[in-house]
Coordinates of C-alpha atoms and ligand atoms in Angstrom, one line a residue:
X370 CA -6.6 -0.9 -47.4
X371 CA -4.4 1.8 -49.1
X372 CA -0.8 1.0 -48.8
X373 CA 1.6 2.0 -46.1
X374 CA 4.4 4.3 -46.3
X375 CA 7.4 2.4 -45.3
X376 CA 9.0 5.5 -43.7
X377 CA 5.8 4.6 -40.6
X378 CA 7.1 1.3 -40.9
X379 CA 10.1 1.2 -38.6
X380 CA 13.0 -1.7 -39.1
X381 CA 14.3 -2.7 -35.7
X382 CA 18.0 -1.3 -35.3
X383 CA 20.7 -4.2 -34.2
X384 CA 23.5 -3.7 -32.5
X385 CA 24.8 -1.8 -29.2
X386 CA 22.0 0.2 -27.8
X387 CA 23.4 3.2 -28.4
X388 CA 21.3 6.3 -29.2
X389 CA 23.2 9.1 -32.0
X390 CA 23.4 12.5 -31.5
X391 CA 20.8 14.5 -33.9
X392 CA 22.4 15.0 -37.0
X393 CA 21.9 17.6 -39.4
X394 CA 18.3 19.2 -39.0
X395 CA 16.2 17.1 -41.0
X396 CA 13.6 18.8 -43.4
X397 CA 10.4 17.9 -40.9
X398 CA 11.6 19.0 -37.3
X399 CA 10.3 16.5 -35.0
X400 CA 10.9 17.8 -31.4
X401 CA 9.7 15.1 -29.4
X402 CA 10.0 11.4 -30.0
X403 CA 7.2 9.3 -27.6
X404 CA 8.1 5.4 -27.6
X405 CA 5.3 3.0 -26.6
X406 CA 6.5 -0.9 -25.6
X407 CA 3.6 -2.9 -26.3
X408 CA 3.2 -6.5 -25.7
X409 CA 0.0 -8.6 -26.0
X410 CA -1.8 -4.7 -25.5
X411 CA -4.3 -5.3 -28.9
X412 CA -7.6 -3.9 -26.8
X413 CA -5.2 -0.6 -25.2
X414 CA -3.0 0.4 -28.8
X415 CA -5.8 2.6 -30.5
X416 CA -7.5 4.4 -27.1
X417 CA -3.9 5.1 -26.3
X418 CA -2.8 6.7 -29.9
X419 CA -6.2 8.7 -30.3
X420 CA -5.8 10.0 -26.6
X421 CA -2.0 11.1 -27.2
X422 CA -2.8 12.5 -30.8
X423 CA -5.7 14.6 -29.1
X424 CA -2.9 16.0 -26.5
X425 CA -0.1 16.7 -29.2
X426 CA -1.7 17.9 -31.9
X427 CA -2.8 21.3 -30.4
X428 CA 0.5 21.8 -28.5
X429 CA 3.5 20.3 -31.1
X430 CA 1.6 19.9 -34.5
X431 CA 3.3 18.0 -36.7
X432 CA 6.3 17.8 -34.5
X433 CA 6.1 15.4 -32.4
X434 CA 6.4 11.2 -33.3
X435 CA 4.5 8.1 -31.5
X436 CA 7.0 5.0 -31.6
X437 CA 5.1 1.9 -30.8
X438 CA 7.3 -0.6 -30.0
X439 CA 6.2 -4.3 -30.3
X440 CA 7.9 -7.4 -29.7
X441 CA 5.7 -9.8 -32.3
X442 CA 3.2 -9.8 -29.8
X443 CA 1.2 -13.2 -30.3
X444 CA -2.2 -11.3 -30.4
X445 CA -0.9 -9.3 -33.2
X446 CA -1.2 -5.2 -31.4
X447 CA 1.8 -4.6 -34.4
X448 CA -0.8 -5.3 -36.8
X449 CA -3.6 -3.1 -35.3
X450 CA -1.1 -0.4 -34.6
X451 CA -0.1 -0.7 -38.4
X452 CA -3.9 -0.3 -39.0
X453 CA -3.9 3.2 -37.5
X454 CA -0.7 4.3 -39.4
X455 CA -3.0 6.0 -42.1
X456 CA -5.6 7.5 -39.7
X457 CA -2.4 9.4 -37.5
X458 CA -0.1 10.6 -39.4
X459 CA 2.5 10.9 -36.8
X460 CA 2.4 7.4 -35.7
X461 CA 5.5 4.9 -36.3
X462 CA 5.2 0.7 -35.7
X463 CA 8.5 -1.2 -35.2
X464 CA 7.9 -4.8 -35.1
X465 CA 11.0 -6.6 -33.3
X466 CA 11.0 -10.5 -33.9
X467 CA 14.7 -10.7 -33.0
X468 CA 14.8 -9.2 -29.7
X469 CA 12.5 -8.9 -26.3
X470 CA 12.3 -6.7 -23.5
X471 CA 10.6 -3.6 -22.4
X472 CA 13.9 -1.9 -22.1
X473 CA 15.5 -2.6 -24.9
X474 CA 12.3 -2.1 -26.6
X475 CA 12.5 1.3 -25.5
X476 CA 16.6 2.0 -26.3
X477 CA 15.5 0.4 -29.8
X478 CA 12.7 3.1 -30.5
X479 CA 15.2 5.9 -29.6
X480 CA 17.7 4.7 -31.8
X481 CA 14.9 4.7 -34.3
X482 CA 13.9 8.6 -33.4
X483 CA 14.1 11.4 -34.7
X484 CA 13.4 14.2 -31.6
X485 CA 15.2 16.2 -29.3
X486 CA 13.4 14.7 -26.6
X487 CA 12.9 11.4 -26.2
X488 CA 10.1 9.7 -24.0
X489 CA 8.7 6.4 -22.7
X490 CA 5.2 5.1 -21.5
X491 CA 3.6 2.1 -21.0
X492 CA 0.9 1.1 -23.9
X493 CA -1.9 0.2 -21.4
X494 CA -3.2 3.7 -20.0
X495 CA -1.7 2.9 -16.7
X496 CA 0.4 6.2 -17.1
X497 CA -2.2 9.4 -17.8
X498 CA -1.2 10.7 -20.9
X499 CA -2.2 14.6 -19.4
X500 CA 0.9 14.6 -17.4
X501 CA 3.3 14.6 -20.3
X502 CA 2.2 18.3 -21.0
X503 CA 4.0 19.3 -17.7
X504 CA 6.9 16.7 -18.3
X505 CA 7.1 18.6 -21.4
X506 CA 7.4 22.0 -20.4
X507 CA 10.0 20.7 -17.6
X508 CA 11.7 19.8 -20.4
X509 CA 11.2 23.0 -22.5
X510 CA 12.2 24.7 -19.2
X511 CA 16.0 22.8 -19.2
X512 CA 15.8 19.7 -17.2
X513 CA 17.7 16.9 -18.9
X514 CA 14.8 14.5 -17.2
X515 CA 11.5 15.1 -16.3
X516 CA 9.8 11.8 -14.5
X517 CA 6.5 11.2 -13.7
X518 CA 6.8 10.0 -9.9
X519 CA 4.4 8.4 -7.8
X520 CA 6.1 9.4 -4.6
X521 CA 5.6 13.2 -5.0
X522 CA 2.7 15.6 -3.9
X523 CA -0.7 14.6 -6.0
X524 CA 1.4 11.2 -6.5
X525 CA 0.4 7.8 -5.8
X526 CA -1.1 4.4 -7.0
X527 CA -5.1 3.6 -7.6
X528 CA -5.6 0.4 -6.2
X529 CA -2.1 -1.6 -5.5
X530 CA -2.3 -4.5 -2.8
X531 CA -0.2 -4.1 -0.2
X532 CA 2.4 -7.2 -1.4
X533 CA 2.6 -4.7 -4.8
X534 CA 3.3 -1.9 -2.8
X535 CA 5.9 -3.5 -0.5
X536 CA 7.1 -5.2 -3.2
X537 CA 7.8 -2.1 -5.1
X538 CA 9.1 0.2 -2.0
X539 CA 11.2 -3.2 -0.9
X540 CA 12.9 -3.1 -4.7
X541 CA 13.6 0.7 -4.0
X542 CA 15.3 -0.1 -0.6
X543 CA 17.3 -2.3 -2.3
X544 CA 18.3 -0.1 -5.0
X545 CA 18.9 2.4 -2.5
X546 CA 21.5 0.2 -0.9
X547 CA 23.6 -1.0 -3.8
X548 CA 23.4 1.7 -5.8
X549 CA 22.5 4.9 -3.6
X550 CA 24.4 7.6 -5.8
X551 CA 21.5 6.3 -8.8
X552 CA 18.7 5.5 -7.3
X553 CA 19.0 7.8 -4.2
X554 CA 18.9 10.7 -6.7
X555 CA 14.6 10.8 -7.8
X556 CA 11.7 9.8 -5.4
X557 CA 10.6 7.0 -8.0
X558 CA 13.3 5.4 -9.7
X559 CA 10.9 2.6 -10.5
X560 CA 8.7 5.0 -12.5
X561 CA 8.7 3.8 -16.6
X562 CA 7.2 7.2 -17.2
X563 CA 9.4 9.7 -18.3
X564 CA 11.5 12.2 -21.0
X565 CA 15.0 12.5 -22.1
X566 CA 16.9 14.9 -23.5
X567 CA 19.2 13.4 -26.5
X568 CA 21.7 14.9 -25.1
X569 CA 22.1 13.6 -22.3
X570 CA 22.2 9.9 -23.3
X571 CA 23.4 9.8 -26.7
X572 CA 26.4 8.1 -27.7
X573 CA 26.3 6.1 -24.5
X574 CA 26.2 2.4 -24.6
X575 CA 23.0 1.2 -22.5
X576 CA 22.9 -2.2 -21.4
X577 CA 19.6 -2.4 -19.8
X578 CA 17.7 -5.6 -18.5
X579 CA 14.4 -6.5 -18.0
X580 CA 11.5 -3.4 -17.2
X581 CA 14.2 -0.3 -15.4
X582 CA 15.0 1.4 -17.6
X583 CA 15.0 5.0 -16.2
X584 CA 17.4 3.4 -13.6
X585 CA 19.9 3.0 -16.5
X586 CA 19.4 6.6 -17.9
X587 CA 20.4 7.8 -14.0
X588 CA 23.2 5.0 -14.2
X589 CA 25.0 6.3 -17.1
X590 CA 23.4 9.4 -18.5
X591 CA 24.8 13.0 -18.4
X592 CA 22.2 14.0 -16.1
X593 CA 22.5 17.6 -14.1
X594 CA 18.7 19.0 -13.9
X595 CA 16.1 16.7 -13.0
X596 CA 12.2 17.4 -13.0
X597 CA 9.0 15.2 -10.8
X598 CA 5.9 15.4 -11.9
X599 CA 3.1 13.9 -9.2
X600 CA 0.6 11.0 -11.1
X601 CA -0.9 8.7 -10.0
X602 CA -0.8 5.2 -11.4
X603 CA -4.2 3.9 -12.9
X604 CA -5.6 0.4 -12.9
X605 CA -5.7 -1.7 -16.0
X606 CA -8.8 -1.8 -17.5
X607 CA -7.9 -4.2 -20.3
X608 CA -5.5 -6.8 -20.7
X609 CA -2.8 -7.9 -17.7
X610 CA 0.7 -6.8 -16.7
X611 CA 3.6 -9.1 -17.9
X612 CA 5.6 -8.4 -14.4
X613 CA 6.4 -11.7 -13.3
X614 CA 9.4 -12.8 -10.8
X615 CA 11.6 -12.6 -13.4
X616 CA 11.2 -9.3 -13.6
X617 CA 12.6 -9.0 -9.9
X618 CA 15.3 -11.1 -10.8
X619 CA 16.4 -8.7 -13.7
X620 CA 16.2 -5.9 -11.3
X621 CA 18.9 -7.2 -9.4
X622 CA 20.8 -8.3 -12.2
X623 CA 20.8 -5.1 -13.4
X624 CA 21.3 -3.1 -10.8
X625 CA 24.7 -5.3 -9.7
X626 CA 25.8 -4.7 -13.0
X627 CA 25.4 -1.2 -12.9
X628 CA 27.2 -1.1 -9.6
X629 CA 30.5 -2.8 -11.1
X630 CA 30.5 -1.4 -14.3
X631 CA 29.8 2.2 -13.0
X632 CA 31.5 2.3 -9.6
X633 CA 29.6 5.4 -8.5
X634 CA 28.3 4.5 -4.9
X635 CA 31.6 2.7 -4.7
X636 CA 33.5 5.5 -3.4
X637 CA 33.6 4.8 0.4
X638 CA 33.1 8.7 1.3
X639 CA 30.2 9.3 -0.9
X640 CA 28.7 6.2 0.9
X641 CA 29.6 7.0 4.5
X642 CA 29.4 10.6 4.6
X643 CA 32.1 10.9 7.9
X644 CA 30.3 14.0 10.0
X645 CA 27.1 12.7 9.9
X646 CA 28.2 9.8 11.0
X647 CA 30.2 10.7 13.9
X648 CA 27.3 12.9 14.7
X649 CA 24.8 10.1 14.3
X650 CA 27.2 8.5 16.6
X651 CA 26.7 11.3 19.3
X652 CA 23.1 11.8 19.0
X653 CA 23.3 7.6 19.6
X654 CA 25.0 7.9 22.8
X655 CA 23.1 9.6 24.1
X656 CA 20.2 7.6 23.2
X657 CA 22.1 4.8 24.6
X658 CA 22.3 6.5 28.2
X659 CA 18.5 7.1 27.9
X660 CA 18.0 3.5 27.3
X661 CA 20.4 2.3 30.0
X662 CA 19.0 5.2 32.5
X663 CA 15.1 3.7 31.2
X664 CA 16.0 0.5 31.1
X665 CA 17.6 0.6 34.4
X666 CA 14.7 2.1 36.0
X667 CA 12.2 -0.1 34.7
X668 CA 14.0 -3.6 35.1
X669 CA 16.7 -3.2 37.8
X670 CA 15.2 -5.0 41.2
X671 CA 16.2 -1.9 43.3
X672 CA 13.8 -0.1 41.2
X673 CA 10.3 -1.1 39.4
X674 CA 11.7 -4.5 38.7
X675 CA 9.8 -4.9 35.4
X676 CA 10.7 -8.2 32.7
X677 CA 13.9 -7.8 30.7
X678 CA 12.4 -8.2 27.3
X679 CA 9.5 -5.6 28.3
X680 CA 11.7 -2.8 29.6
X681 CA 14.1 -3.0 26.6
X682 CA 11.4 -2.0 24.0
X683 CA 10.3 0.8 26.3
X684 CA 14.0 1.9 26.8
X685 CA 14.5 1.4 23.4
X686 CA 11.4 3.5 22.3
X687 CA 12.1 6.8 24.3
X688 CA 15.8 6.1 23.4
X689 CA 14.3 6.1 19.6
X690 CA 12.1 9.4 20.4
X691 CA 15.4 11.0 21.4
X692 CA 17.8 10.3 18.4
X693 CA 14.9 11.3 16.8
X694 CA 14.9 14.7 18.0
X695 CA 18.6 15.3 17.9
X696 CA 19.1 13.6 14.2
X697 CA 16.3 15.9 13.4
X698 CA 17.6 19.1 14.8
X699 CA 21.3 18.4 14.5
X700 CA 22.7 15.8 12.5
X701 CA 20.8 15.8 9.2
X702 CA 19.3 19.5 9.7
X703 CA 19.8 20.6 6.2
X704 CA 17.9 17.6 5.0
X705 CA 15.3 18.7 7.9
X706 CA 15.5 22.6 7.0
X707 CA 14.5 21.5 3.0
X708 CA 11.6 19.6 4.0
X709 CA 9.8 21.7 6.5
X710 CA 6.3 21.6 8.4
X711 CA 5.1 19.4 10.8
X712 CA 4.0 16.4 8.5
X713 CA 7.2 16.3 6.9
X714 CA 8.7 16.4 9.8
X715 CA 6.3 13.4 11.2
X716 CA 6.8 11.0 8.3
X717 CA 10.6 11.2 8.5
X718 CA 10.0 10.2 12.3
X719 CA 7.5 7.4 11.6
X720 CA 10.4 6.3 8.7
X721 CA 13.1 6.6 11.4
X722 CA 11.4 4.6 14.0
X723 CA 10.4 2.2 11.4
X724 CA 13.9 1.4 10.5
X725 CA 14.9 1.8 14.0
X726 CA 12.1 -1.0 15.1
X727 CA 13.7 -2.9 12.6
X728 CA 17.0 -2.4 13.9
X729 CA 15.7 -3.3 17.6
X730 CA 14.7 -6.4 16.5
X731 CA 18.2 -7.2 15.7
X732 CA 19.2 -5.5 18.7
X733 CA 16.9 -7.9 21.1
X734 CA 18.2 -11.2 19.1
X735 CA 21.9 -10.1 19.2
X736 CA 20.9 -9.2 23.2
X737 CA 19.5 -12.7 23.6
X738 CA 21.8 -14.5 21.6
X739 CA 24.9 -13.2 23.3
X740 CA 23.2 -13.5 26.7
X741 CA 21.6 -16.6 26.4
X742 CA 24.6 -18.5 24.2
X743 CA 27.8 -16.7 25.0
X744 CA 26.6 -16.3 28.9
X745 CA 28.0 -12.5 28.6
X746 CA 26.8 -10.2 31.2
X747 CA 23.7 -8.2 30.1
X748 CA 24.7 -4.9 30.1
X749 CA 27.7 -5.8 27.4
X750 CA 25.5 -7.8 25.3
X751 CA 23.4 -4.8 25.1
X752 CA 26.7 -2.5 24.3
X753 CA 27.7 -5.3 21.1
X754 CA 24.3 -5.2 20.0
X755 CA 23.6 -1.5 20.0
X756 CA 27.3 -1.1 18.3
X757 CA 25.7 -3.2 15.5
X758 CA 22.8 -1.9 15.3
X759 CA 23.9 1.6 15.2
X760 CA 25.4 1.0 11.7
X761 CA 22.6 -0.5 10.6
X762 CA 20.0 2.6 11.7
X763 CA 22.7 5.1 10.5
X764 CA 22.8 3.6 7.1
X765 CA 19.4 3.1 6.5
X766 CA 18.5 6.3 7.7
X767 CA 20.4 8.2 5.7
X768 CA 19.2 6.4 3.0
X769 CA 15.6 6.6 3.7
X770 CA 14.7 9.0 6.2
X771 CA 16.9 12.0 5.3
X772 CA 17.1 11.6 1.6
X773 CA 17.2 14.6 -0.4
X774 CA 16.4 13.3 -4.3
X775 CA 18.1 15.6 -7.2
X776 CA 15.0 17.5 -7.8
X777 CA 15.0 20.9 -7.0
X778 CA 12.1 21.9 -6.1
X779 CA 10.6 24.5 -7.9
X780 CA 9.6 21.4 -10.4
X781 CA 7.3 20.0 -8.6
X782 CA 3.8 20.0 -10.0
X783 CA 2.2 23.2 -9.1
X784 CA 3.9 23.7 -5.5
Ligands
LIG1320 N1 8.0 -4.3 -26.4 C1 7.8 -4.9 -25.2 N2 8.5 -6.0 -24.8 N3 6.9 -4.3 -24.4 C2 6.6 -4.9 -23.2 C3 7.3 -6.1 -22.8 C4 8.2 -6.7 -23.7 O1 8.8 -7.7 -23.4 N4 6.8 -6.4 -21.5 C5 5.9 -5.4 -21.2 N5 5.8 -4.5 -22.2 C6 5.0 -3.3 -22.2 C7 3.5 -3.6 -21.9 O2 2.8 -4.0 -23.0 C8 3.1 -2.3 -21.3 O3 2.8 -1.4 -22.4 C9 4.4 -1.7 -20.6 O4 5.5 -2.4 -21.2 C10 4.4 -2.0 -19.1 O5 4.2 -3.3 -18.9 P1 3.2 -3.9 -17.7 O6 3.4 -5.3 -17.7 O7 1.9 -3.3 -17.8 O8 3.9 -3.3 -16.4 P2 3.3 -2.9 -15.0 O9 2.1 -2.0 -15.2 O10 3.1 -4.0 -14.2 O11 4.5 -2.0 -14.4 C11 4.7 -0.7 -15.0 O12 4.6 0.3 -14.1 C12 5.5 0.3 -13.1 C13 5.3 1.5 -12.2 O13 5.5 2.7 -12.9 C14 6.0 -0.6 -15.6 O14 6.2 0.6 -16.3 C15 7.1 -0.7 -14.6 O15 8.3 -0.4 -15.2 C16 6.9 0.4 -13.6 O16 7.8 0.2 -12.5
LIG1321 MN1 0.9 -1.8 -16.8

């Protein structure tokens, strides 16, 4: 086996995870720097390199590096990915033994890189390689990120069950709360598919944990334009995903640590956005007289007479149709005016009603609770619960239902 030029050969950086600004132009230009974490991904490494070799060859020749990233993977993929050093000339291997993580993995092969844009994808043909060609000329075209998102037109997931998918959406939700002002800004900041500019995070320290890494590029880089690109998410067809509770646990971790280090979502006005809510407020009244009026004509003995619990839903639901209409047309229209057409319009109602459903839940326990424990007289029970509940639907909503990302856009795929 002929030797190895040690300059493939990549030595894992220590230190902060900090990525340097270009310096001088070095002698062979490399424009764009892909980095491939790989662990235990032996049967995946060479289909992946041959397939992105066969895409950037025609388009960046001799520009463009492959970083695979491994972290001593017991079944040895550093050593086949060494084995195809010779065979594609623009492929790099860093073997970390020190350190282990998919996000660090990645901040390591930056620091190790040598382009002006920097990327990341998984190492198990989960992520289409095709789609980089369009995150690539997002990126020629200015944005500072361009992400492959599962959440946009021609988006989605092959064959997920239904706990991954909740699972997934139920981590956004979270993220969404803590750290709205990050996460709230792309439709998928869960995606590990994406490209940097340099720019925009060198000379930052990143303090990733666990697999979320684009969540710490939002979190702390200088990020104005944003690109989505729709994909959709491919089954494994060899080897296993290493996600494992842990990983959840990380998520967390890091995104509470991004909240206090970072502060942006602290800042009470950004997070309670004062006319909408006093709006929101409004449009809740007067749901709230549509439920009293409903529930009054559907449970009151002078009138049909109907259960308690029964004529509360239905209240509720026609109140929920209602504050529908109004947030729609009033409070949030310039979310509404960006996102036009009837199934647009439908999904943020089935979100809305989702979240309000959830919120009459609490609504009918609070109801019951202060009815049946604190003996208050049903009509004020139903007042404290709906004041409660109106915070909750507000927040939510805005969060979820109303939500404008940071994407503009004209850069979405092909739309
Ligand atoms: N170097 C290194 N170190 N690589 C790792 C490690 C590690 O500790 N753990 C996983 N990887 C590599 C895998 O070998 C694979 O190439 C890639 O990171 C993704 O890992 P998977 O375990 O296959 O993740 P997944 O498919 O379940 O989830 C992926 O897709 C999600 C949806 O986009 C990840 O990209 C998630 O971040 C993403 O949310
Ligand atoms: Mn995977």
């Amino acid at each position: 086996m002929s030797t190895i030029p040690p300059s493939l050969l990549l030595s894992a950086p220590s230190g902060v995870l900090q990525v340097s600004p270009l310096e001088a132009p070095s002698p062979l230009p490399i424009r764009f720097s892909l980095i491939i974490p790989t662990y235990n991904e032996r049967q995946n490494i060479e289909a992946m390199v041959a397939h992105l070799s066969q895409l950037l060859d025609p388009v960046l020749p001799g520009e463009y590096e492959l970083i695979i990233v491994d972290d001593d993977s017991p079944d040895r993929t550093w050593e086949v990915a060494q084995t195809l050093l010779v065979a594609f000339p623009q492929l790099r291997v860093m073997r970390r033994q020190q350190e282990r993580g998919l996000s660090t993995a990645v901040v390591r092969g930056w620091q190790a890189a040598q382009g002006e844009i920097l990327g990341v994808m998984d190492g198990d043909l989960q992520h289409p390689p095709e789609v980089l060609l369009q995150l690539l000329a997002a990126m020629e075209r200015g944005a500072d990120l361009a992400i492959a998102s599962r959440h946009v037109k021609r988006g989605g997931v092959s064959r997920w069950s239904l706990l991954r998918r909740l699972l997934s959406r139920g981590a956004q939700v979270v993220g969404l709360l803590l750290l709205p002002g990050v996460v709230g800004r792309v439709s998928d900041p869960m995606s590990g598919y994406f490209l940097v500019s340099r720019a925009a995070i060198a000379e930052r320290e990143l303090q990733p944990t666990g697999y979320k890494i684009l969540i710490e590029v939002l979190g702390r880089g200088q990020i104005q334009e944003i690109a989505e690109v729709g994909y959709v998410f491919l089954e494994r067809r060899e080897g296993e995903s290493k996600v494992t509770g842990r990983q959840y646990l990380d998520y967390l971790h890091h995104l509470l640590r991004l909240r206090l280090t970072h502060g942006r979502g602290g800042r009470f006005r950004e997070l309670i956005p004062l006319k909408q809510f006093l709006r929101f407020g409004l449009v809740g009244l007067s749901g709230v007289v549509v439920d009293m009026v409903v529930l009054y004509l559907l449970h009151d003995a002078s009138t049909l007479g109907l259960g308690l619990t029964r004529s509360k839903i239905l209240a509720a639901e026609v109140a929920i149709i209602n504050n529908f209409f109004w947030n729609d047309a009033w409070t949030f229209a310039d979310v509404a005016q960006q996102q036009r057409g009837g199934v647009a319009r439908f999904r943020r109602f089935l979100k809305f009603n989702a979240v309000c459903l959830v919120g009459l839940v609490l609504n009918v326990l609070l109801l019951n609770l202060l009815f049946n424990q604190l003996q208050l007289h049903y009509l004020l029970a139903n007042l404290i619960a709906i004041a409660v509940v109106t915070l909750w639907n507000f927040w939510v909503n805005l969060k979820l239902s109303w939500r404008v990302t940071a994407v503009k856009s004209s850069t979405h795929n092909g739309s």
